[in-house]
Structure formats: structure tokens, C-alpha cells
Short mmCIF file of C-alpha atoms in Angstrom, two decimals:
data_model
loop_
_atom_site.label_atom_id
_atom_site.label_comp_id
_atom_site.label_asym_id
_atom_site.label_seq_id
_atom_site.Cartn_x
_atom_site.Cartn_y
_atom_site.Cartn_z
CA MET A 1 29.63 -15.06 -0.83
CA ASP A 2 29.75 -17.10 2.26
CA ASN A 3 26.67 -18.21 4.18
CA ASN A 4 27.45 -21.17 5.95
CA HIS A 5 28.27 -19.83 9.17
CA PHE A 6 24.78 -18.89 9.73
CA ASP A 7 23.72 -22.22 10.65
CA PRO A 8 22.26 -23.81 7.35
CA ILE A 9 19.02 -24.87 6.83
CA PRO A 10 18.34 -28.30 6.57
CA SER A 11 16.92 -29.87 2.99
CA ASN A 12 13.31 -30.72 5.16
CA ALA A 13 9.93 -28.66 6.15
CA GLY A 14 9.98 -25.53 8.21
CA VAL A 15 6.81 -23.29 8.99
CA GLY A 16 6.28 -19.35 9.40
CA LEU A 17 6.09 -18.36 13.11
CA LYS A 18 3.19 -16.74 14.30
CA PRO A 19 2.63 -15.07 17.66
CA GLN A 20 -0.49 -17.20 18.82
CA HIS A 21 2.15 -20.47 18.57
CA TYR A 22 4.88 -18.90 20.23
CA GLU A 23 4.29 -20.47 23.65
CA GLU A 24 2.69 -24.09 22.21
CA ILE A 25 6.46 -23.94 20.55
CA LEU A 26 8.43 -23.48 23.69
CA SER A 27 6.26 -25.73 25.96
CA LEU A 28 6.46 -28.88 23.26
CA GLY A 29 10.14 -27.99 22.19
CA PRO A 30 11.80 -29.62 19.30
CA ASP A 31 11.75 -33.14 19.70
CA ALA A 32 7.77 -33.44 19.93
CA ASN A 33 7.73 -31.26 17.21
CA HIS A 34 9.85 -33.00 14.93
CA GLN A 35 7.88 -32.48 11.18
CA ILE A 36 8.88 -28.30 11.96
CA GLY A 37 12.57 -28.06 10.89
CA TRP A 38 13.25 -24.46 10.99
CA PHE A 39 10.92 -21.19 11.46
CA GLU A 40 11.01 -18.13 9.06
CA VAL A 41 9.32 -14.78 9.97
CA HIS A 42 8.67 -11.48 8.87
CA THR A 43 11.76 -9.39 9.16
CA GLU A 44 9.29 -6.58 9.79
CA ASN A 45 7.31 -7.79 12.61
CA TYR A 46 10.62 -7.99 14.52
CA MET A 47 11.90 -4.21 14.08
CA GLY A 48 10.57 -2.93 17.22
CA ALA A 49 13.14 -2.06 20.00
CA GLY A 50 12.20 -4.77 22.19
CA GLY A 51 9.21 -5.90 23.94
CA PRO A 52 7.39 -9.62 23.32
CA PRO A 53 8.13 -10.71 19.97
CA HIS A 54 11.86 -10.54 20.65
CA TYR A 55 11.51 -12.21 23.77
CA TYR A 56 9.99 -15.06 21.83
CA LEU A 57 11.90 -15.06 18.88
CA GLU A 58 15.34 -15.17 20.92
CA LYS A 59 14.02 -18.23 23.19
CA ILE A 60 12.88 -19.98 19.55
CA ARG A 61 16.36 -19.09 18.04
CA GLN A 62 17.65 -20.77 20.61
CA ASP A 63 16.24 -24.78 19.31
CA TYR A 64 15.58 -23.76 15.55
CA PRO A 65 17.53 -22.56 12.22
CA LEU A 66 15.54 -19.27 11.31
CA SER A 67 15.25 -17.57 7.94
CA LEU A 68 14.19 -13.80 7.82
CA HIS A 69 11.73 -12.88 5.14
CA GLY A 70 11.25 -9.54 4.47
CA VAL A 71 8.17 -7.72 2.77
CA GLY A 72 8.67 -4.17 2.88
CA LEU A 73 12.42 -3.36 1.16
CA SER A 74 10.73 -3.06 -2.01
CA LEU A 75 13.63 -4.12 -4.26
CA GLY A 76 11.67 -3.06 -7.26
CA THR A 77 11.18 0.82 -6.63
CA ALA A 78 12.04 3.55 -9.25
CA GLU A 79 13.30 5.50 -6.56
CA GLY A 80 15.96 4.06 -4.38
CA LEU A 81 15.71 2.10 -1.48
CA LYS A 82 15.10 3.71 1.95
CA PRO A 83 18.45 3.45 3.72
CA ASP A 84 16.66 3.50 7.32
CA HIS A 85 14.78 0.42 6.13
CA LEU A 86 18.09 -1.33 5.23
CA ARG A 87 19.63 -0.36 8.61
CA ARG A 88 16.71 -1.96 10.22
CA ILE A 89 16.95 -5.06 8.27
CA LYS A 90 20.85 -5.32 8.69
CA ASN A 91 20.03 -4.92 12.69
CA VAL A 92 17.39 -7.95 12.75
CA VAL A 93 20.21 -10.04 10.83
CA ASP A 94 22.83 -9.08 13.42
CA ARG A 95 20.44 -10.25 16.24
CA TYR A 96 19.30 -13.25 15.17
CA GLN A 97 21.61 -14.59 13.00
CA PRO A 98 19.45 -16.12 10.21
CA ALA A 99 20.48 -18.90 7.94
CA LEU A 100 18.50 -17.20 5.30
CA VAL A 101 17.56 -13.73 4.34
CA SER A 102 15.01 -13.50 1.68
CA GLU A 103 13.22 -10.04 0.16
CA HIS A 104 10.53 -10.12 -2.84
CA ILE A 105 10.96 -9.45 -6.92
CA SER A 106 8.11 -6.67 -6.53
CA TRP A 107 7.66 -2.72 -5.39
CA SER A 108 5.81 -1.39 -2.16
CA ILE A 109 6.91 1.73 -2.55
CA ALA A 110 6.13 5.32 -4.70
CA ASN A 111 6.35 8.66 -3.62
CA GLY A 112 7.52 7.28 -0.04
CA VAL A 113 4.10 5.60 0.30
CA TYR A 114 4.45 2.48 1.18
CA LEU A 115 1.15 -0.09 -0.03
CA ASN A 116 2.16 -2.90 2.05
CA ASP A 117 1.68 -5.13 -1.18
CA LEU A 118 3.57 -7.01 -3.23
CA ILE A 119 3.18 -5.64 -6.49
CA PRO A 120 4.18 -6.78 -9.96
CA LEU A 121 6.42 -5.22 -11.97
CA PRO A 122 7.02 -4.29 -15.87
CA TYR A 123 9.52 -6.78 -17.36
CA THR A 124 12.17 -4.59 -18.98
CA ALA A 125 15.60 -3.66 -19.28
CA GLU A 126 14.98 -0.65 -17.21
CA THR A 127 13.27 -2.68 -14.49
CA LEU A 128 16.20 -5.21 -14.60
CA GLN A 129 19.00 -2.89 -14.25
CA ILE A 130 17.19 -0.78 -11.11
CA THR A 131 16.46 -4.15 -9.32
CA CYS A 132 19.89 -5.45 -9.92
CA GLU A 133 20.95 -2.50 -8.40
CA HIS A 134 19.13 -2.81 -5.41
CA ILE A 135 19.93 -6.39 -4.93
CA ASP A 136 23.86 -5.74 -4.98
CA HIS A 137 23.65 -3.04 -2.76
CA MET A 138 21.36 -5.47 -0.33
CA GLN A 139 24.01 -7.95 -0.38
CA ASN A 140 26.62 -5.20 -0.08
CA PHE A 141 25.34 -4.02 2.71
CA LEU A 142 24.53 -6.89 4.72
CA GLY A 143 27.64 -8.88 3.57
CA ARG A 144 26.14 -11.97 2.84
CA GLN A 145 23.60 -13.57 -0.37
CA ILE A 146 20.13 -12.78 -0.06
CA LEU A 147 17.42 -14.92 -1.70
CA VAL A 148 14.51 -13.26 -4.18
CA GLU A 149 11.01 -14.70 -4.17
CA ASN A 150 9.08 -15.24 -7.01
CA PRO A 151 6.41 -12.80 -7.71
CA SER A 152 2.22 -13.65 -7.88
CA SER A 153 0.31 -11.50 -9.85
CA TYR A 154 -3.11 -10.44 -11.15
CA LEU A 155 -2.31 -8.12 -13.96
CA LEU A 156 0.28 -7.67 -16.41
CA PHE A 157 1.86 -4.70 -17.93
CA LYS A 158 1.93 -3.64 -21.42
CA SER A 159 5.23 -2.87 -21.70
CA SER A 160 7.26 -6.06 -20.11
CA ASN A 161 9.31 -7.44 -22.82
CA MET A 162 10.88 -10.09 -21.26
CA GLU A 163 8.58 -13.34 -19.93
CA GLU A 164 9.17 -13.86 -16.24
CA PRO A 165 11.35 -17.06 -15.52
CA ASP A 166 13.49 -14.97 -17.65
CA PHE A 167 13.56 -12.31 -16.14
CA ILE A 168 14.33 -13.81 -12.90
CA ASN A 169 17.28 -15.73 -14.29
CA GLU A 170 18.45 -12.51 -15.47
CA ILE A 171 18.69 -11.36 -12.04
CA LEU A 172 20.32 -14.50 -10.30
CA SER A 173 22.75 -14.27 -12.97
CA ASN A 174 23.61 -10.77 -12.77
CA THR A 175 23.65 -10.38 -9.00
CA GLY A 176 24.63 -13.47 -7.52
CA CYS A 177 21.62 -14.06 -5.59
CA GLY A 178 19.58 -17.12 -4.65
CA LEU A 179 16.07 -17.86 -5.41
CA LEU A 180 12.99 -18.26 -3.23
CA LEU A 181 10.88 -20.53 -5.48
CA ASP A 182 7.82 -20.06 -4.55
CA VAL A 183 5.54 -22.87 -5.79
CA ASN A 184 2.16 -21.54 -5.47
CA ASN A 185 3.17 -18.14 -6.97
CA ILE A 186 3.82 -19.48 -9.85
CA TYR A 187 0.47 -21.49 -9.82
CA VAL A 188 -1.56 -18.24 -9.57
CA SER A 189 0.42 -16.66 -12.13
CA CYS A 190 0.26 -19.12 -14.80
CA GLN A 191 -3.70 -19.82 -14.17
CA ASN A 192 -3.93 -16.15 -13.76
CA HIS A 193 -1.84 -15.00 -17.08
CA GLY A 194 -2.21 -18.76 -18.94
CA TRP A 195 1.09 -19.38 -18.57
CA ASP A 196 2.42 -23.11 -18.20
CA ALA A 197 3.56 -23.72 -15.21
CA ARG A 198 5.97 -26.75 -15.51
CA ASN A 199 7.21 -24.91 -18.40
CA TYR A 200 7.81 -21.84 -15.99
CA ILE A 201 9.73 -24.25 -13.58
CA SER A 202 11.62 -26.37 -16.20
CA LYS A 203 13.45 -22.68 -16.98
CA LEU A 204 14.37 -22.28 -13.60
CA LYS A 205 18.30 -23.22 -12.71
CA PRO A 206 18.11 -26.30 -9.34
CA GLU A 207 21.63 -24.55 -8.14
CA THR A 208 20.07 -21.03 -7.80
CA VAL A 209 17.10 -22.31 -5.45
CA GLY A 210 17.62 -21.85 -2.03
CA GLU A 211 14.23 -22.44 -0.74
CA ILE A 212 10.77 -23.09 -1.95
CA HIS A 213 7.72 -21.45 -0.45
CA LEU A 214 4.06 -23.43 -0.31
CA ALA A 215 0.95 -21.79 0.81
CA GLY A 216 -2.84 -21.75 0.26
CA HIS A 217 -4.57 -19.61 -2.06
CA SER A 218 -8.34 -18.44 -3.25
CA VAL A 219 -10.18 -18.37 -6.35
CA LYS A 220 -12.56 -15.09 -7.28
CA GLU A 221 -14.85 -14.83 -10.09
CA TRP A 222 -15.46 -11.96 -12.37
CA ARG A 223 -17.88 -11.94 -15.47
CA GLY A 224 -16.40 -15.59 -16.33
CA GLN A 225 -13.26 -15.14 -15.51
CA SER A 226 -11.73 -16.44 -12.44
CA LEU A 227 -8.62 -15.32 -10.84
CA ARG A 228 -6.70 -16.96 -7.98
CA ILE A 229 -5.45 -14.98 -5.59
CA ASP A 230 -2.59 -15.46 -3.14
CA ASP A 231 -3.81 -14.96 0.62
CA HIS A 232 -2.25 -17.37 2.62
CA GLY A 233 -5.22 -18.20 4.14
CA SER A 234 -5.84 -22.22 3.92
CA HIS A 235 -4.28 -25.48 3.33
CA VAL A 236 -1.88 -26.08 0.10
CA CYS A 237 -3.96 -27.48 -2.86
CA ASP A 238 -3.46 -30.82 -4.68
CA GLU A 239 -2.14 -28.93 -7.59
CA VAL A 240 0.39 -26.91 -5.71
CA TRP A 241 1.36 -30.24 -4.06
CA ALA A 242 1.54 -31.69 -7.68
CA LEU A 243 3.97 -28.98 -8.98
CA TYR A 244 6.00 -28.82 -5.60
CA GLU A 245 6.64 -32.76 -6.09
CA TYR A 246 7.52 -32.38 -10.20
CA THR A 247 9.89 -29.01 -8.98
CA LEU A 248 11.51 -31.86 -6.48
CA SER A 249 12.40 -33.70 -9.40
CA LEU A 250 14.01 -31.22 -11.24
CA MET A 251 15.83 -29.61 -8.17
CA GLY A 252 16.23 -32.36 -5.57
CA PRO A 253 14.99 -31.65 -1.77
CA LYS A 254 15.21 -28.00 -1.03
CA PRO A 255 14.33 -26.18 2.45
CA THR A 256 10.59 -26.11 1.73
CA LEU A 257 8.50 -23.47 4.06
CA ILE A 258 4.41 -23.42 4.60
CA GLU A 259 3.39 -20.01 4.52
CA TRP A 260 0.12 -19.26 6.10
CA ASP A 261 -0.34 -15.72 7.37
CA ASN A 262 -4.38 -15.45 7.09
CA ASN A 263 -7.38 -17.25 9.53
CA ILE A 264 -3.94 -18.74 10.88
CA PRO A 265 -4.85 -22.38 11.94
CA ALA A 266 -3.80 -24.98 15.37
CA LEU A 267 0.05 -25.05 15.41
CA ILE A 268 -0.97 -29.00 14.92
CA THR A 269 -2.22 -28.01 11.48
CA LEU A 270 0.86 -26.73 10.29
CA SER A 271 2.65 -29.15 11.49
CA GLN A 272 0.71 -31.69 9.19
CA GLU A 273 1.21 -29.73 6.17
CA ALA A 274 5.18 -29.70 7.39
CA GLU A 275 4.93 -33.92 7.13
CA ARG A 276 2.87 -33.66 3.77
CA ALA A 277 5.95 -31.66 2.64
CA ASN A 278 8.58 -33.92 4.60
CA ILE A 279 7.63 -37.20 2.58
CA LEU A 280 7.58 -35.87 -0.74
CA LEU A 281 11.29 -34.60 0.27
CA ASN A 282 12.53 -37.86 1.48
CA SER A 283 10.53 -39.87 -1.24
CA ASP A 284 14.17 -40.31 -3.51
CA MET B 1 -2.55 13.35 -6.85
CA ARG B 2 -2.05 14.94 -10.09
CA LYS B 3 -2.93 13.39 -13.20
CA LYS B 4 0.34 12.19 -15.85
CA VAL B 5 -0.07 11.47 -19.32
CA TRP B 6 3.07 10.18 -21.13
CA VAL B 7 3.34 8.90 -24.82
CA ARG B 8 2.71 5.33 -24.89
CA GLY B 9 5.70 3.18 -24.79
CA MET B 10 7.77 6.23 -22.87
CA ALA B 11 6.57 5.55 -19.34
CA THR B 12 9.55 4.96 -16.99
CA LEU B 13 9.57 2.64 -13.90
CA PHE B 14 9.09 5.65 -11.94
CA ASP B 15 5.89 6.76 -14.07
CA ILE B 16 4.27 3.43 -14.00
CA GLN B 17 4.68 3.54 -9.97
CA GLU B 18 3.45 6.91 -9.44
CA ALA B 19 0.81 6.46 -11.56
CA PHE B 20 0.03 3.09 -9.74
CA LEU B 21 0.12 4.36 -6.44
CA SER B 22 -2.60 7.03 -7.84
CA ALA B 23 -5.09 4.23 -9.06
CA ILE B 24 -4.76 2.37 -5.38
CA LEU B 25 -5.57 5.47 -3.04
CA ASP B 26 -8.09 6.66 -5.06
CA SER B 27 -10.25 4.63 -7.13
CA GLN B 28 -11.50 6.80 -9.90
CA ASN B 29 -7.74 7.75 -10.79
CA ASP B 30 -7.09 5.03 -13.44
CA VAL B 31 -4.73 6.65 -15.83
CA ILE B 32 -2.52 3.63 -15.14
CA ALA B 33 -5.33 1.26 -17.07
CA ASP B 34 -3.55 1.94 -20.10
CA GLU B 35 -0.43 0.44 -19.22
CA ILE B 36 -2.29 -2.89 -18.40
CA LEU B 37 -2.66 -5.71 -20.15
CA GLY B 38 -5.95 -7.96 -20.63
CA HIS B 39 -9.46 -7.93 -20.14
CA VAL B 40 -11.28 -7.09 -16.75
CA VAL B 41 -8.35 -4.58 -16.22
CA GLN B 42 -10.45 -2.50 -13.20
CA GLU B 43 -11.04 -6.14 -11.47
CA ARG B 44 -7.40 -6.48 -11.47
CA LEU B 45 -7.00 -3.33 -10.51
CA ASN B 46 -9.55 -3.52 -7.59
CA ILE B 47 -7.45 -6.67 -6.03
CA TYR B 48 -4.85 -4.29 -5.52
CA ARG B 49 -6.77 -1.54 -4.33
CA ASN B 50 -8.52 -4.26 -1.77
CA ASN B 51 -5.12 -5.75 -0.62
CA THR B 52 -3.49 -3.05 0.48
CA PHE B 53 -6.73 -1.51 2.11
CA ILE B 54 -7.77 -4.61 3.98
CA THR B 55 -4.22 -5.12 5.20
CA LEU B 56 -3.67 -1.82 6.56
CA ARG B 57 -7.35 -1.80 8.27
CA GLN B 58 -6.00 -5.21 9.83
CA ALA B 59 -2.76 -3.46 11.29
CA LEU B 60 -4.88 -0.19 12.44
CA SER B 61 -7.67 -2.38 14.02
CA GLN B 62 -4.60 -4.55 15.71
CA ASN B 63 -3.14 -1.24 16.82
CA PHE B 64 -6.56 0.89 18.12
CA PRO B 65 -8.39 -2.45 19.84
CA VAL B 66 -10.44 -0.80 22.53
CA LEU B 67 -11.18 2.24 19.59
CA CYS B 68 -12.32 -0.70 16.83
CA ARG B 69 -14.54 -2.00 19.82
CA LEU B 70 -15.97 1.66 20.48
CA VAL B 71 -17.43 2.55 17.65
CA GLY B 72 -17.95 -0.91 16.05
CA GLN B 73 -15.66 -3.39 13.29
CA GLN B 74 -17.70 -1.85 10.41
CA PHE B 75 -17.70 1.72 11.00
CA PHE B 76 -13.95 1.22 12.08
CA ASP B 77 -13.42 -0.12 8.75
CA HIS B 78 -15.41 3.16 7.12
CA MET B 79 -12.84 5.82 9.45
CA ALA B 80 -10.03 3.65 8.90
CA GLY B 81 -10.29 3.70 4.89
CA GLU B 82 -10.09 7.54 5.01
CA TYR B 83 -7.52 7.35 7.77
CA ILE B 84 -5.51 5.45 5.05
CA GLN B 85 -6.41 7.72 2.38
CA LYS B 86 -5.33 10.98 3.83
CA ASN B 87 -2.08 9.74 6.25
CA PRO B 88 -0.79 5.89 3.93
CA PRO B 89 2.29 4.66 5.85
CA THR B 90 5.27 6.05 4.87
CA THR B 91 7.25 2.90 6.11
CA PRO B 92 6.72 -0.71 6.51
CA LEU B 93 6.93 -0.64 10.34
CA LEU B 94 3.24 -0.99 10.66
CA MET B 95 3.44 -1.94 14.10
CA THR B 96 3.47 1.54 14.94
CA TYR B 97 0.80 2.84 12.10
CA GLY B 98 -1.64 5.43 13.15
CA VAL B 99 0.55 7.67 15.07
CA LYS B 100 -1.84 10.57 13.87
CA MET B 101 -4.99 8.95 14.33
CA PRO B 102 -5.54 10.90 17.38
CA GLU B 103 -5.68 14.23 15.05
CA PHE B 104 -7.27 12.09 12.65
CA LEU B 105 -10.09 11.66 15.05
CA ALA B 106 -10.25 14.95 16.86
CA ASP B 107 -10.92 16.18 13.34
CA PHE B 108 -13.32 13.46 11.98
CA GLU B 109 -16.81 14.96 12.08
CA ALA B 110 -18.74 11.63 11.89
CA VAL B 111 -17.15 10.70 15.55
CA GLY B 112 -18.05 14.14 16.99
CA SER B 113 -20.47 13.33 19.57
CA LEU B 114 -17.55 10.78 20.96
CA PRO B 115 -14.95 13.47 21.96
CA TYR B 116 -13.16 11.18 24.09
CA LEU B 117 -12.03 8.77 20.92
CA ALA B 118 -8.90 10.75 20.23
CA ASP B 119 -7.59 11.00 23.50
CA VAL B 120 -8.65 6.24 24.23
CA ALA B 121 -6.34 6.49 20.72
CA ARG B 122 -3.40 8.24 21.73
CA LEU B 123 -3.49 5.88 25.10
CA GLU B 124 -3.45 3.11 22.31
CA HIS B 125 -0.73 4.38 20.63
CA LEU B 126 1.36 5.00 23.72
CA TRP B 127 0.50 1.23 24.57
CA ASN B 128 1.72 0.09 21.59
CA MET B 129 5.27 2.02 21.95
CA SER B 130 5.42 0.78 25.19
CA PHE B 131 4.61 -2.98 24.23
CA ASN B 132 7.56 -2.45 21.35
CA GLY B 133 9.94 -0.15 23.13
CA SER B 134 13.50 -0.82 24.63
CA ASP B 135 13.83 -3.79 26.91
CA THR B 136 15.55 -2.89 30.36
CA ALA B 137 17.87 -4.65 32.60
CA GLY B 138 16.56 -4.62 36.40
CA PHE B 139 18.07 -2.36 38.73
CA ASP B 140 19.43 -3.13 42.37
CA LEU B 141 17.64 -0.58 44.86
CA GLU B 142 20.85 -1.28 47.38
CA THR B 143 22.99 0.87 45.13
CA LEU B 144 20.81 3.71 46.27
CA ASN B 145 21.51 2.93 49.95
CA ARG B 146 24.98 3.71 49.48
CA ILE B 147 24.83 7.18 48.35
CA GLU B 148 25.79 10.00 50.47
CA PRO B 149 22.85 11.88 51.70
CA ASP B 150 24.42 14.99 50.64
CA LYS B 151 24.58 13.94 46.92
CA PHE B 152 20.96 13.10 46.45
CA GLU B 153 19.82 16.80 45.62
CA ASP B 154 22.20 15.73 42.56
CA ILE B 155 20.72 12.32 41.48
CA ILE B 156 19.03 12.47 37.77
CA PHE B 157 17.45 9.38 38.16
CA LYS B 158 16.80 7.33 34.26
CA CYS B 159 13.16 6.29 34.01
CA LEU B 160 11.95 3.20 32.21
CA PRO B 161 13.14 3.90 28.54
CA ASN B 162 9.48 2.62 27.33
CA MET B 163 7.58 4.39 29.85
CA GLN B 164 4.66 7.06 28.25
CA LEU B 165 3.02 9.65 29.86
CA MET B 166 0.14 11.25 29.03
CA SER B 167 -3.06 13.01 30.33
CA SER B 168 -6.87 13.68 29.15
CA ILE B 169 -9.59 15.86 30.08
CA TYR B 170 -11.80 12.25 29.77
CA PRO B 171 -11.82 8.81 31.74
CA VAL B 172 -9.78 7.32 29.26
CA LEU B 173 -8.14 4.78 31.76
CA ASP B 174 -11.89 3.51 32.69
CA ILE B 175 -12.83 3.31 29.13
CA TRP B 176 -10.09 0.97 28.54
CA LEU B 177 -10.23 -0.95 30.91
CA ALA B 178 -14.07 -1.46 30.39
CA ASN B 179 -12.97 -2.84 26.95
CA GLN B 180 -10.58 -5.12 27.83
CA ALA B 181 -12.89 -7.66 28.90
CA GLU B 182 -13.60 -10.35 26.28
CA GLU B 183 -17.49 -10.17 26.22
CA GLY B 184 -19.44 -6.78 26.18
CA ALA B 185 -19.05 -6.27 29.68
CA SER B 186 -19.97 -2.68 29.57
CA ARG B 187 -19.34 -0.70 32.72
CA ASN B 188 -21.27 3.00 33.32
CA ILE B 189 -18.34 5.22 32.98
CA ASN B 190 -18.81 8.61 34.27
CA LEU B 191 -17.45 11.32 31.37
CA ASP B 192 -17.76 13.68 34.20
CA LYS B 193 -15.35 12.12 36.15
CA GLY B 194 -12.55 14.55 35.76
CA PRO B 195 -9.17 14.40 34.32
CA CYS B 196 -6.68 11.52 34.53
CA HIS B 197 -3.07 11.35 34.70
CA LEU B 198 -1.08 8.09 32.95
CA ALA B 199 2.35 6.65 33.04
CA ILE B 200 2.49 3.40 30.45
CA PHE B 201 5.47 1.27 30.24
CA ARG B 202 6.90 -2.33 30.41
CA LYS B 203 8.89 -4.02 32.70
CA ALA B 204 9.13 -7.94 31.09
CA GLN B 205 6.27 -8.38 28.82
CA GLU B 206 3.34 -6.99 30.03
CA VAL B 207 2.19 -3.16 29.66
CA GLU B 208 1.04 -1.83 32.63
CA ILE B 209 -1.03 1.50 32.89
CA MET B 210 -0.74 3.38 36.31
CA ALA B 211 -3.15 5.85 37.33
CA LEU B 212 -1.63 9.48 38.49
CA ASP B 213 -2.99 12.28 40.12
CA LEU B 214 -1.78 15.73 39.00
CA ALA B 215 1.28 16.18 41.24
CA GLY B 216 2.44 12.56 40.75
CA TYR B 217 2.15 13.27 36.65
CA SER B 218 4.24 16.36 37.16
CA PHE B 219 6.92 14.89 38.79
CA PHE B 220 7.16 11.83 36.67
CA GLY B 221 7.60 14.93 33.72
CA LEU B 222 10.20 16.33 35.33
CA LEU B 223 12.42 12.92 36.19
CA GLY B 224 11.50 12.12 32.66
CA ALA B 225 13.05 15.29 31.26
CA GLY B 226 16.33 14.55 32.92
CA LYS B 227 16.11 16.86 35.85
CA THR B 228 17.73 16.20 39.37
CA LEU B 229 16.31 14.77 41.81
CA GLY B 230 16.99 18.40 44.01
CA ALA B 231 15.49 20.68 41.05
CA ALA B 232 12.98 18.45 40.89
CA ALA B 233 11.76 18.50 44.36
CA GLU B 234 11.92 22.29 44.42
CA GLN B 235 10.01 22.90 41.88
CA MET B 236 7.24 20.71 42.96
CA ALA B 237 7.15 22.19 46.53
CA GLY B 238 6.25 25.30 44.60
CA GLU B 239 3.50 24.28 42.74
CA TYR B 240 2.19 21.79 44.86
CA PRO B 241 2.56 22.70 48.49
CA ASN B 242 0.48 19.25 49.49
CA PHE B 243 3.18 16.84 47.56
CA ASN B 244 4.74 14.57 49.28
CA LEU B 245 7.87 13.48 47.55
CA GLN B 246 8.62 10.57 49.82
CA GLU B 247 5.65 8.79 49.09
CA ALA B 248 6.13 9.63 45.24
CA LEU B 249 9.80 8.32 45.23
CA GLN B 250 8.43 4.98 46.66
CA ASN B 251 6.01 4.82 44.10
CA ILE B 252 8.75 5.07 41.81
CA LEU B 253 11.36 2.66 43.32
CA GLN B 254 8.90 -0.07 44.50
CA ASN B 255 7.05 0.03 40.89
CA ASN B 256 10.88 -0.38 39.59
CA LEU B 257 10.43 2.49 37.49
CA ILE B 258 13.94 3.37 37.59
CA VAL B 259 16.56 1.71 35.56
CA ASP B 260 19.51 3.84 36.28
CA PHE B 261 20.87 6.89 37.81
CA GLU B 262 23.72 9.51 37.64
CA PHE B 263 24.82 12.40 39.25
CA ALA B 264 24.77 16.17 37.68
CA GLU B 265 27.85 17.48 36.77
#
């Protein structure tokens, strides 16, 4: 599918767009804000009919390429995609002509209830078939390629009989969609499940990767066992930066997003994180 | 939620997701635990329970900031937890999550001594609807001057599409205003002040709330329902003998609450 007429995102750093930064981004302008090459938004936050969210995004979109990152479609749900939500996504895509459109390899909807979380899937042939059908449907409906993000998880299902990177590769080759490679998610999941993060990344195919995510996470301790929580509420940790460097050494430079969704810092802090990614992206 | 049992290894994706949902919404329900690998299964499940409830409580406190301030964050979180269990979201559009909050509060015994809370919640929900509602292009009042006087009574005005109307037997606007200040600038609210009637709308980026008298509120309602100016004026004259049509129209036009008009067939 042809993606190129959508004003492509360069292989530099972008950040997640937050309402508290709208005014500052507009008053700085792109030249004074040069570490941030593009913005990503959660698609669901721009599904209202009108109002300030659209007012600001339309202005910012004039100066920057945009990526739409959905959190609500629930590609892995067993009860089928919600057509009205797919229609809402298409409306936002039509309105903003984003360079990238992405969703998650996870589920959020069961019995018609939306859990507002990205819950892991059992990796089975049944799940693979359902998820691929939904990705095909979404790509056909939008008339373009989408990216899907590898999950972070705190538990695994007994019924899984495929390894996560193999499951992802099957999805990519069956549907032709691209991968949004979230380095922090790989680190979090590998720590939580005792997997080898470098081995995981080395199984992924460079030509499928359309975007990289970096974010901060936290650690919780229970009965001597620690679990990493993917809360997007702090700086990217050194281990994840190291894993990012390793990823770039295999994949080459890719558009890289700094995600920071909780305890949102000043724009300058996001810009500094973006600068750190830009240095690594340009170091070859 | 009903308890589901299946033969090990035979659970479909649908079964697993249904059982997972039950476990999230009801911490006593742990049928799903059998399907989960490894140690500290309850703690792992609790991460998902917490994520769901924390983020949905955040969405509710964003959508109902005055309600949250009136009852305090701690009590709000408790109340929101019960709301989420009774009314979990059915769409990923959280910008308007909480539409049933007024009914929920009216039945929530713990706030029985604060009967105005339900109407405060209703005002906040309408504020939100207006904030996220359709934008409008400006309307040129000059076009009204070109209408032949004998056509006036056939005019059907189109009001701002994001305009919402509500009335309450409590002074909810006073309560709302008193809780907008950064610091707890608590004003004395007279709960016996009598009913209030409100129009909530947004012209550019700011939501505005306009207090109306009962007649003005009824007139807005008639126009909003698509009545012709003639029919609305006639009904108003019958129900509110002191209603001043000229003044009410001026109020609506000067505040740019009209976005268009047409003539009845």
C-alpha cells in the first residue's frame, strides 16, 4: 500500500503531543523547536466533533508531520472490531492526513466493555487468525498500511504456543502491515518474563519497522519479585537507551518517538529526550 | 458476571477475554487465574485491575473537576470506583465518559445529604459536550436586515450546535463558579436561592455558561426545538405574559448564539 503521499516522517525524533504544550509549541515555532521533528497523538483524543483539541492540532499540523496512534480499537478482540470506532479513526485520518497510523497487538474490549488498557493476548493460531483479519479489515477500510505495536505485559497465558516475536512476524508477513517497535515494551516484557531482549529484537526484520517508541517505566516489588510497569511517567532509563542503540545498529535509523503520558514534564524536558535520540540516530 | 468453566486447553480467545474482563471488574472473580502462567498471579492481575481503575478514575475526575473538588479526591475515587463497576465504558471515547453520573449520584446513598451533586454533574457533562461539540462559522447579522418584515414569523433560527440547556432547583451555576478558583475561595452558597436555568455553549475555544430567567429559558428551548419565530412568540405570549420578545431576541443575536436561519415551508 502506498504511504508516500502522506508527507512522510523523517528518521528523526518526535514527541507525544500534550494539551499543556500546545501554546508553547505554537509560540516557539518549528525552528526554535528543532529537536522535535514531528508529533504523535492518541487518535481517540481527537474524535470529538470540534473544540480546542482540533483547533490546536490543526495549527500544529501545519508545521509538523503527524502520527496517529490509536489506543482503543482492540485489534485482538474476539468479538469483532467496532465499526463505529473504525469510522471515527477514518474521520481523524481523513482530517489530518497523518504520515503514520498505528494500533496495538493487544485487546481492550470484551462483552462490549472497554477496559482502557492494553491487555496481552494468548499467542495461538486462533489469536493470530483473528488479529490478522482485524488488521486486514482496518487497512482495507483506511486504504493504507498501518503499523502495529509490540505489547508490554505483566502476565502470560498458559495456552500460548508461539513466542511473541514469532507471533509478531507472522502478523507482519500475513497482513503486510508494519511494526511499531517499542523498545521500552520489549525491555519491560523481557524483564518481567525472563526473556532475552537482544534475542527478541534480533528476530525482528528491519524492513518491517516503520517507527520506534521510547518511554520510561517504573518498578514494583512483590514478595521478592520485581515487576516493571510500563507507565510512561519518567525519563527513558539507561538500559532502554542501550537497547535502543542496539536496535538502531540492526535496523538503521527509524522515526523515533519519546512517549511521556503521565507526570508530564515541561516541553524542554521532552525536547532534551528527543535530542538524546537524535544524537544516536545521527551517529552512524 | 456469571462464572464460566471450561476444559483446560479448550478455552477460546472469547472465553479468555470474557473471564479476564470479569476478573478486572470483580476482584473476587479469578476464574482466569487458571489460564495464567507463573507465580504471583494475583499480583499480576492486580496490575491490570489497577491500570483500568486508575485511568478510568482519572478520566472521570477530568470530566467532573467540580464534583471532585466538592467531595474531595479520596471520596471521589471511592465513588468513581463504584461508578466504573456499575457503568464501565462501552466505547473508547473517554472525553465524555460519565454520562450516567447524575443518575448514579441521585441513587448513591453516601451523598444523600448533598442533593445538588447530581445537577452539578449534569452541568459538568454538558460543559464537556459543549467543549467537544461542533465548531461553527460566524454568522453575519446583516443578513437578517434584508428579510421582509412579513416573513419574520416564518423564520426558524438555528442555534449554536454545541449549545446545551439545563435547569436545576439548586443554584448550580453559583456552586460551579465558586469552585473555579485555584485556591479554595469558598463563597457562601445559598441553597434556597431558587431554581436556575442555564445555556451552555462555545463560540470559539471557551465554553460559556449563561444564566436565564424561566421565560428566557423556555424561549431558547422553543427555538432549539425548531419552532418558527411566530409560533415561539405566540406560545411565549400565552405562557409568560411579561415576556419581552424584543429583549430576548437581542440577547440571542448580540451573543452570537444563532449560526443560521431558514424559512418554514
